[in-house]
Coordinates of C-alpha atoms in Angstrom, one line a residue:
L1 CA 77.7 81.5 116.9
R2 CA 77.1 78.7 114.4
R3 CA 73.3 79.1 114.5
R4 CA 73.7 82.8 113.8
I5 CA 76.1 82.1 110.8
V6 CA 73.7 79.6 109.2
A7 CA 70.7 81.9 109.8
T8 CA 72.2 85.0 108.2
R9 CA 70.2 86.7 105.4
L10 CA 72.8 87.5 102.8
P11 CA 72.6 90.3 100.2
P12 CA 72.5 89.5 96.5
K13 CA 75.8 89.1 94.5
E14 CA 77.6 92.3 93.8
L15 CA 77.2 93.7 90.3
V16 CA 80.9 94.1 89.6
A17 CA 83.9 91.7 89.2
D18 CA 86.1 93.4 91.9
R19 CA 85.7 94.7 95.5
S20 CA 84.6 98.1 94.5
Q21 CA 81.1 97.5 95.9
G22 CA 82.5 95.8 99.1
V23 CA 83.2 92.3 100.3
Q24 CA 82.3 89.9 97.6
L25 CA 79.5 87.3 98.1
A26 CA 81.6 84.3 97.2
T27 CA 84.2 85.3 99.8
I28 CA 81.7 85.7 102.6
Q29 CA 79.9 82.5 101.6
E30 CA 83.0 80.4 101.8
L31 CA 84.0 82.1 105.1
A32 CA 80.6 81.3 106.5
R33 CA 80.8 77.7 105.4
Y34 CA 84.2 77.2 106.9
W35 CA 83.4 79.1 110.1
A36 CA 80.2 77.1 110.7
T37 CA 81.6 73.6 109.9
D38 CA 85.4 73.3 109.9
Y39 CA 86.8 76.0 112.1
D40 CA 88.0 75.0 115.5
W41 CA 88.1 77.8 118.1
R42 CA 89.6 75.4 120.7
A43 CA 92.8 75.3 118.7
C44 CA 93.2 79.1 119.1
E45 CA 92.2 78.9 122.7
A46 CA 95.0 76.3 123.3
K47 CA 97.5 78.6 121.6
L48 CA 96.5 81.5 123.7
N49 CA 96.5 79.5 126.9
A50 CA 100.0 78.2 126.2
L51 CA 101.2 81.8 126.7
P52 CA 101.5 83.7 130.0
Q53 CA 98.4 86.0 130.1
F54 CA 97.5 88.6 132.8
T55 CA 95.1 91.5 133.5
T56 CA 95.8 94.6 135.5
E57 CA 93.7 97.7 136.1
I58 CA 95.1 100.9 134.8
D59 CA 93.2 104.2 134.9
G60 CA 90.0 102.4 135.7
V61 CA 90.2 99.8 132.9
D62 CA 91.2 96.1 133.0
I63 CA 94.1 95.7 130.6
H64 CA 94.8 92.2 129.2
F65 CA 98.3 91.5 128.1
I66 CA 100.6 88.6 127.1
H67 CA 104.0 88.7 128.7
V68 CA 106.7 86.3 127.4
K69 CA 110.1 86.5 128.8
S70 CA 113.1 85.4 126.8
R71 CA 115.3 82.6 128.0
H72 CA 118.3 84.6 126.8
E73 CA 120.1 87.0 129.1
N74 CA 120.1 90.8 128.6
S75 CA 117.0 90.6 126.4
L76 CA 115.5 94.0 125.5
P77 CA 111.9 94.6 126.8
L78 CA 109.5 95.4 123.9
I79 CA 105.9 96.5 124.2
M80 CA 104.1 95.9 120.9
T81 CA 100.6 97.3 120.1
H82 CA 98.1 95.7 117.7
G83 CA 95.8 97.6 115.4
W84 CA 92.2 97.5 114.0
P85 CA 90.7 95.2 112.8
G86 CA 93.3 93.2 114.6
S87 CA 94.1 92.1 118.2
V88 CA 96.9 90.2 120.0
I89 CA 96.0 87.4 117.6
E90 CA 97.8 89.2 114.7
L91 CA 101.0 89.3 116.8
L92 CA 101.1 85.7 118.1
E93 CA 103.4 84.3 115.4
T94 CA 106.1 86.9 116.2
V95 CA 106.4 85.6 119.8
G96 CA 108.8 82.8 119.0
P97 CA 111.1 84.8 116.6
L98 CA 111.3 87.8 119.0
T99 CA 111.8 86.0 122.3
D100 CA 113.8 83.0 121.1
P101 CA 115.8 84.3 118.1
T102 CA 118.3 81.4 118.0
A103 CA 115.5 79.1 117.0
H104 CA 114.5 81.4 114.2
G105 CA 117.7 82.4 112.4
G106 CA 118.8 85.1 114.8
Q107 CA 121.3 85.4 117.6
A108 CA 120.9 85.4 121.4
Q109 CA 121.7 89.1 121.6
D110 CA 118.7 89.8 119.4
A111 CA 116.2 88.6 122.1
F112 CA 113.3 90.5 123.5
D113 CA 111.1 90.2 126.5
L114 CA 107.7 90.7 124.9
V115 CA 104.6 92.5 126.2
L116 CA 101.5 92.3 124.0
P117 CA 98.6 94.3 125.5
S118 CA 95.1 94.5 124.2
I119 CA 94.0 98.0 123.6
P120 CA 91.1 99.1 125.9
G121 CA 87.8 98.1 124.2
Y122 CA 89.5 95.4 122.1
G123 CA 89.3 91.7 122.7
F124 CA 90.1 90.6 126.3
S125 CA 90.7 94.1 127.7
G126 CA 87.9 95.9 129.5
E127 CA 85.7 98.5 127.7
P128 CA 86.2 102.1 128.9
A129 CA 83.2 103.4 130.8
E130 CA 83.9 107.0 130.0
I131 CA 85.1 108.9 126.9
G132 CA 88.7 110.0 126.5
W133 CA 90.5 106.8 125.7
D134 CA 92.2 108.0 122.6
S135 CA 95.6 106.8 121.4
G136 CA 97.3 109.4 123.7
R137 CA 95.7 108.0 126.8
V138 CA 96.6 104.4 125.8
A139 CA 100.1 105.7 125.3
Q140 CA 100.1 106.9 128.9
A141 CA 98.8 103.5 130.2
W142 CA 101.6 101.4 128.5
P143 CA 104.5 103.0 130.5
E144 CA 102.6 102.3 133.7
L145 CA 102.2 98.6 132.6
M146 CA 105.9 98.4 131.9
R147 CA 106.7 99.9 135.2
R148 CA 104.5 97.4 137.0
L149 CA 106.4 94.6 135.2
G150 CA 109.7 96.0 136.5
Y151 CA 111.1 97.4 133.3
T152 CA 113.1 100.6 133.6
R153 CA 114.2 100.7 130.0
Y154 CA 112.3 99.4 127.0
V155 CA 111.2 100.0 123.4
A156 CA 107.8 100.1 121.7
Q157 CA 106.4 99.1 118.3
G158 CA 103.1 99.4 116.5
G159 CA 101.2 99.3 113.2
D160 CA 97.8 100.7 112.4
Q161 CA 96.1 101.9 115.6
G162 CA 99.2 100.5 117.3
A163 CA 101.3 103.0 115.3
A164 CA 99.1 105.9 116.6
V165 CA 99.7 104.7 120.2
T166 CA 103.5 104.2 119.6
D167 CA 103.8 107.6 117.9
A168 CA 102.0 109.2 120.9
M169 CA 104.4 107.4 123.2
G170 CA 107.3 108.8 121.3
R171 CA 105.9 112.4 121.7
Q172 CA 105.2 111.9 125.3
A173 CA 108.7 110.4 125.9
P174 CA 107.9 108.7 129.2
E175 CA 110.9 107.8 131.4
G176 CA 112.4 104.4 130.4
L177 CA 111.3 104.5 126.7
A178 CA 114.5 104.2 124.7
G179 CA 113.0 104.2 121.1
I180 CA 110.1 103.3 118.9
H181 CA 109.4 101.5 115.6
M182 CA 106.4 101.7 113.3
N183 CA 105.2 100.3 110.1
L184 CA 102.4 102.8 109.3
L185 CA 103.2 106.5 108.9
V186 CA 100.2 107.9 110.8
T187 CA 101.4 111.5 110.3
A188 CA 100.8 111.2 106.6
L189 CA 97.5 109.4 107.0
G190 CA 96.3 112.2 109.3
G191 CA 96.6 114.7 106.4
G192 CA 100.0 116.2 107.1
A193 CA 101.7 117.8 104.1
M194 CA 104.3 115.6 102.7
P195 CA 107.0 116.2 100.0
A196 CA 105.8 115.3 96.4
G197 CA 108.9 116.2 94.4
T198 CA 110.1 112.7 93.4
E199 CA 108.4 109.9 91.5
E200 CA 108.3 107.8 94.6
E201 CA 106.8 110.6 96.7
R202 CA 104.1 111.3 94.1
A203 CA 103.2 107.6 93.9
A204 CA 102.8 107.4 97.7
L205 CA 100.7 110.6 97.5
E206 CA 98.4 109.0 94.9
Q207 CA 98.1 105.9 97.1
T208 CA 96.9 108.0 100.0
K209 CA 94.4 109.8 97.8
T210 CA 93.1 106.5 96.4
F211 CA 92.7 105.1 99.9
R212 CA 90.8 108.2 101.0
A213 CA 88.6 108.1 97.9
S214 CA 87.6 104.4 97.9
G215 CA 88.8 102.7 101.1
F216 CA 88.0 105.2 103.8
G217 CA 84.4 104.2 104.4
Y218 CA 85.0 102.1 107.5
F219 CA 87.2 104.8 109.0
L220 CA 84.6 107.5 108.6
E221 CA 81.8 105.4 110.0
Q222 CA 83.8 104.4 113.0
A223 CA 85.1 107.9 113.6
T224 CA 81.6 109.5 113.4
R225 CA 79.0 106.7 114.2
P226 CA 80.6 103.8 116.0
Q227 CA 77.4 103.1 118.0
T228 CA 75.4 102.8 114.7
I229 CA 77.7 100.2 113.1
G230 CA 78.0 98.5 116.5
Y231 CA 74.4 97.2 116.4
A232 CA 75.3 95.1 113.3
L233 CA 78.8 94.1 114.6
L234 CA 77.3 92.8 117.9
D235 CA 74.3 91.1 116.4
S236 CA 75.6 89.3 113.2
P237 CA 78.8 87.4 113.0
L238 CA 78.9 87.7 109.2
A239 CA 78.3 91.4 109.4
L240 CA 81.3 91.6 111.8
A241 CA 83.4 89.4 109.5
A242 CA 82.5 91.5 106.4
W243 CA 83.2 94.7 108.2
M244 CA 86.6 93.5 109.4
L245 CA 87.6 92.1 106.0
D246 CA 86.8 95.4 104.2
H247 CA 89.9 97.2 105.3
D248 CA 92.3 97.7 102.4
T249 CA 92.6 96.3 98.9
D250 CA 95.9 94.3 99.3
A251 CA 94.8 92.6 102.6
Y252 CA 91.3 92.0 101.3
Y253 CA 92.4 90.1 98.2
K254 CA 94.9 88.1 100.2
I255 CA 92.2 87.1 102.7
S256 CA 89.7 86.4 99.9
R257 CA 92.1 84.0 98.2
A258 CA 92.7 82.2 101.4
F259 CA 89.0 81.4 101.7
V260 CA 87.9 81.1 98.0
D261 CA 91.1 79.5 96.5
G262 CA 92.6 78.0 99.6
K263 CA 95.9 79.9 98.9
P264 CA 96.9 82.0 102.0
S265 CA 99.5 84.7 101.8
G266 CA 102.0 83.8 104.5
G267 CA 100.3 83.7 107.9
L268 CA 96.9 85.1 106.6
T269 CA 95.3 81.7 106.7
R270 CA 91.6 80.9 107.1
D271 CA 92.1 79.8 110.6
H272 CA 94.2 82.8 111.7
I273 CA 91.7 85.2 110.1
L274 CA 88.8 83.5 111.9
D275 CA 90.7 83.3 115.2
N276 CA 90.8 87.1 115.1
I277 CA 87.2 87.6 114.1
T278 CA 86.0 85.1 116.7
V279 CA 87.9 87.0 119.5
Y280 CA 85.8 90.0 118.6
W281 CA 82.6 88.0 118.4
L282 CA 83.1 86.1 121.7
T283 CA 84.1 89.2 123.6
G284 CA 81.5 91.4 122.0
T285 CA 83.9 94.2 121.3
G286 CA 83.1 95.2 117.8
A287 CA 81.4 98.5 118.9
S288 CA 83.9 99.4 121.6
A289 CA 86.9 98.8 119.2
A290 CA 85.2 101.0 116.6
R291 CA 84.8 103.7 119.2
S292 CA 88.5 104.1 119.3
Y293 CA 88.3 105.8 115.9
W294 CA 85.7 108.2 117.3
E295 CA 88.0 109.0 120.2
G296 CA 90.8 109.7 117.7
G297 CA 88.6 112.1 115.9
Q298 CA 87.7 113.9 119.1
A299 CA 91.3 114.2 120.1
T300 CA 92.2 115.6 116.7
A301 CA 89.5 118.2 117.0
R302 CA 90.7 119.2 120.5
A303 CA 94.3 119.6 119.2
A304 CA 93.3 121.6 116.1
G305 CA 95.8 124.4 115.4
Q306 CA 98.3 123.0 117.9
A307 CA 101.6 121.5 116.7
P308 CA 102.2 118.1 118.4
P309 CA 105.4 117.7 120.4
E310 CA 108.4 116.6 118.4
V311 CA 109.6 113.0 118.7
K312 CA 113.1 113.3 119.9
L313 CA 113.6 109.6 120.7
P314 CA 115.3 107.3 118.2
V315 CA 112.8 106.0 115.6
G316 CA 112.9 103.0 113.3
F317 CA 110.5 102.5 110.4
T318 CA 109.8 99.7 107.9
T319 CA 107.8 100.2 104.7
F320 CA 106.0 97.1 103.6
P321 CA 105.0 97.0 99.9
G322 CA 101.4 96.1 100.3
E323 CA 100.7 98.8 102.9
I324 CA 97.9 101.4 102.3
F325 CA 100.7 103.6 101.0
A326 CA 104.4 102.9 100.7
A327 CA 105.9 105.7 102.8
P328 CA 109.1 107.0 101.3
R329 CA 112.1 107.6 103.5
S330 CA 111.8 111.4 103.0
W331 CA 108.2 111.3 104.4
V332 CA 109.4 109.4 107.5
E333 CA 112.4 111.7 108.0
K334 CA 110.0 114.7 107.8
S335 CA 107.9 113.2 110.6
Y336 CA 110.8 111.8 112.6
P337 CA 114.1 113.7 112.3
N338 CA 115.8 111.3 114.6
L339 CA 115.4 108.3 112.3
I340 CA 118.0 105.7 113.1
Y341 CA 116.6 102.8 110.9
F342 CA 114.6 102.7 107.7
N343 CA 114.0 99.8 105.3
K344 CA 111.7 98.8 102.5
A345 CA 110.7 95.2 103.0
G346 CA 110.4 92.9 100.0
R347 CA 106.9 91.5 100.9
G348 CA 104.1 92.0 103.3
G349 CA 101.2 94.4 103.7
H350 CA 99.2 96.2 106.3
F351 CA 99.1 93.2 108.6
A352 CA 102.8 92.6 108.3
A353 CA 103.4 90.9 111.6
W354 CA 100.5 88.5 110.9
E355 CA 101.4 87.9 107.2
E356 CA 105.2 87.7 107.5
P357 CA 106.1 87.1 111.1
E358 CA 109.7 86.0 110.5
L359 CA 110.4 88.9 108.2
F360 CA 108.7 91.3 110.6
A361 CA 110.8 90.0 113.5
T362 CA 113.9 90.5 111.4
E363 CA 113.0 94.1 110.9
I364 CA 112.3 94.6 114.6
R365 CA 115.7 93.1 115.5
A366 CA 117.5 95.4 113.0
A367 CA 115.6 98.5 114.0
F368 CA 116.4 98.2 117.7
S369 CA 119.9 96.8 117.4
P370 CA 121.5 100.2 117.9
L371 CA 119.6 100.7 121.2
R372 CA 120.9 97.5 122.9

């Protein structure tokens, strides 16, 4: 890894002062310097190994998951799904607040038993050997995982790709699933018509248009040509890093400041960012993770013209201000009529659990409180 970082042939400096041409050279140079000299993977390894980890085969794929039981009685089982370009790494700092709330400003009755699986093709889970592993199929695997763990009643949460999985779980309504919470409105991102009558709604609509116009490149490439980008992601650690950093404007500038200025935004530190990228590199899952977007596109094409099942389960939703778009309550209610919790958080962005784990945990406690 270090030899490859040092040997990278870098492009010349961008010709603009912002990220409009992509990941800036100064950011990637400082990331490369830190990764090759100061970064300690063993620290991340120790953090992972301090948690109970398992694998189990479901539908022909080895599923890796972290399973932390709370010491408090009557804790609520929660399965939480990461996104892209994330992994279970982005959720690790929420383990303490969610499973041991009394040590983090909560009460014993707020406790969860926490299950953190790696999506097939991501990190430590196996890569599917056949097509068809879209978010709906992952959503079918998670209830089987919870059943094997002995849980007959549980809740689910997700952001980014994890929101797509959690949304699908809500529509499939497997036995035992009591409710869901998300922090990305995938129904709006998927092109669904949303109200645009108020100033808040129009602002959110403009945000979605801006993202599609200037921040959708990675999405289109992974949805149409994951194998092509995979050659770079598997061969060059800095290509992998740049690809993963170039997700959304808010997160990019926060990550860039962490490396260039040494000023992290909450949990988005240099070490945490590189922990996540290094998991992708060591497991060689850049291409297989990208393929999940292709699977999503294929599933959308198959379902063209068919209205998805309604989510009748209780739904909680939190809008974080730095998200790709700040979903208004009216948009969430249009997508999920049985909305039992909605809140606008005061800080945090697309990687909310990673950036603001304590605040994120507070939101999860509040959202699922009526279901205990």
